[in-house]
mmCIF file of C-alpha atoms in Angstrom:
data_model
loop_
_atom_site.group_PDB
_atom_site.id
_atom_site.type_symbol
_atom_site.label_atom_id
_atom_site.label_comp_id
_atom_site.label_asym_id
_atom_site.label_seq_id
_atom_site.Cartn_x
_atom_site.Cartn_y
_atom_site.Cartn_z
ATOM 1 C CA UNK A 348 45.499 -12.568 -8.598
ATOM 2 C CA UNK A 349 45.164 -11.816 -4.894
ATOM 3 C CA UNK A 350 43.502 -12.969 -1.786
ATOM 4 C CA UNK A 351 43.120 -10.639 0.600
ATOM 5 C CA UNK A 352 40.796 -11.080 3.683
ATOM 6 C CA UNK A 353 39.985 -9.620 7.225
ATOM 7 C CA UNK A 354 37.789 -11.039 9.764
ATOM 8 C CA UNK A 355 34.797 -9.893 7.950
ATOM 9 C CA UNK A 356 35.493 -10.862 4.548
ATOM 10 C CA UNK A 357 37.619 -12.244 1.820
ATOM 11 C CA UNK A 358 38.259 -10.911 -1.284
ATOM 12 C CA UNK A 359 39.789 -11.769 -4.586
ATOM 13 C CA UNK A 360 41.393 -9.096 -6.720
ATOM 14 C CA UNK A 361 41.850 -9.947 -10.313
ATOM 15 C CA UNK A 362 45.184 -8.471 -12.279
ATOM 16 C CA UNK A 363 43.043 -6.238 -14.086
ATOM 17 C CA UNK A 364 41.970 -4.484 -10.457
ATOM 18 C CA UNK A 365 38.152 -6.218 -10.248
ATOM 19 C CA UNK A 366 37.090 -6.933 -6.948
ATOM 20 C CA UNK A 367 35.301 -10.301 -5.864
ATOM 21 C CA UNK A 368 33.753 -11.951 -3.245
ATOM 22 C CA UNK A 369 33.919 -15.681 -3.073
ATOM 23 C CA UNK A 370 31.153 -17.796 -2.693
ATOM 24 C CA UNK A 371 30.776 -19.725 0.640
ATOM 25 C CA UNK A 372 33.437 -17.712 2.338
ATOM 26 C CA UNK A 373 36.255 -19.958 0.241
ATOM 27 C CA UNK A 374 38.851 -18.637 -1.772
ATOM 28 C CA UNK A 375 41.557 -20.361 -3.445
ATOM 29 C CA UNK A 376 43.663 -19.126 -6.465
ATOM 30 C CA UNK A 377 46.698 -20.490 -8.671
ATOM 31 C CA UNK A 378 47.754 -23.725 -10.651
ATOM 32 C CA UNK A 379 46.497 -25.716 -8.097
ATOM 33 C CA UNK A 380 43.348 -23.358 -6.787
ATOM 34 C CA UNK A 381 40.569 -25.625 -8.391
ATOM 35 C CA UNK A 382 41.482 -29.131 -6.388
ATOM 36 C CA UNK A 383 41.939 -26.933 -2.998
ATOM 37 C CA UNK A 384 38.516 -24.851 -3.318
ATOM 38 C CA UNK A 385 37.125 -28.528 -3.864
ATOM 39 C CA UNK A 386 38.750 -29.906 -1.179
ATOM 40 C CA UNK A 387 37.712 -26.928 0.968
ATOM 41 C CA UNK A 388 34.445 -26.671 0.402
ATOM 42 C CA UNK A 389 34.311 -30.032 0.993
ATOM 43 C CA UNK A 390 35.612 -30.180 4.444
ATOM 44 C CA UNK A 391 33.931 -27.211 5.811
ATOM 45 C CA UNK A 392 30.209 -28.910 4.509
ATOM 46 C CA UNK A 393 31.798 -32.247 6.331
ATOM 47 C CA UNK A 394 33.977 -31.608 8.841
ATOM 48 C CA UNK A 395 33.157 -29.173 10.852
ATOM 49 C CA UNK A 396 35.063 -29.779 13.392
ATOM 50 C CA UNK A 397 38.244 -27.943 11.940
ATOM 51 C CA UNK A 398 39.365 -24.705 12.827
ATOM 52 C CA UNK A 399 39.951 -22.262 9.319
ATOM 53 C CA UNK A 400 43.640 -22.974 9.851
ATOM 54 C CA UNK A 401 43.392 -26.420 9.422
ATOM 55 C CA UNK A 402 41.291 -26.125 6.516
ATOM 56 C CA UNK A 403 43.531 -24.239 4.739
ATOM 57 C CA UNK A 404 46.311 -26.468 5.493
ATOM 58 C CA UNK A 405 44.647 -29.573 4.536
ATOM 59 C CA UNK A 406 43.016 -28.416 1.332
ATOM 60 C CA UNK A 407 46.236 -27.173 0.468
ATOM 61 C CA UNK A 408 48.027 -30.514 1.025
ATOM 62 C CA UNK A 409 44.827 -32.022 -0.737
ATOM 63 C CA UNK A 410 45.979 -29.789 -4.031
ATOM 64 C CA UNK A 411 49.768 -30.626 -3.366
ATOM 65 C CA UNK A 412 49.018 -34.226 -3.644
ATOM 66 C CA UNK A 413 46.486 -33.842 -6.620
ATOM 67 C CA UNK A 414 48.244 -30.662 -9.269
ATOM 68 C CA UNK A 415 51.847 -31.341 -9.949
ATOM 69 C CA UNK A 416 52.026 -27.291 -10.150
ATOM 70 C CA UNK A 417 51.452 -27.427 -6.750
ATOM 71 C CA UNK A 418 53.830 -28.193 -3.512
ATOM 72 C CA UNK A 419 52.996 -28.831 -0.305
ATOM 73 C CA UNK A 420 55.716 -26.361 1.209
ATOM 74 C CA UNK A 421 53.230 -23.911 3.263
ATOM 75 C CA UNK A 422 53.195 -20.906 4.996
ATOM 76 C CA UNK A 423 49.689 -19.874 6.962
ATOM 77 C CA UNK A 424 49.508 -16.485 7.908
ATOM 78 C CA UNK A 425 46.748 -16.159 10.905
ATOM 79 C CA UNK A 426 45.540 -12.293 11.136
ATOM 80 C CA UNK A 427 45.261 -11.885 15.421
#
């Protein structure tokens, strides 16, 4: 699977080619994908005082603590 994503829109493309949109903007995929959509979704309902970068990086430390499939080494690629 792939994220891919602009300023307009994210999408998800499966490995058999089909296209989707995620719901609520959010998209998270791999071992750990299920504990950082949660943890997304949950901080952009609560806190929205976090910019999409720190959203990311939080959910994803939120998985890294939670899936032991998951590690909290990250790299965030911001599109300018």
């Amino acid at each position: 699977m792939l994220i891919t994503a602009n300023k307009e829109e994210i999408l998800v493309i499966s490995g058999t080619g089909d296209v989707l949109e995620p719901e609520n903007g959010i998209a998270a995929i791999g071992s750990g994908g299920n504990f950082a959509l949660s943890a997304a979704t949950a901080l952009k309902k609560h806190a929205s005082g976090l910019t999409a970068e720190e959203m990311v990086r939080e959910s994803l430390m939120i998985a890294g603590d939670l899936c032991i499939y998951t590690n909290q080494n990250l790299v965030v690629e911001k599109i300018g």
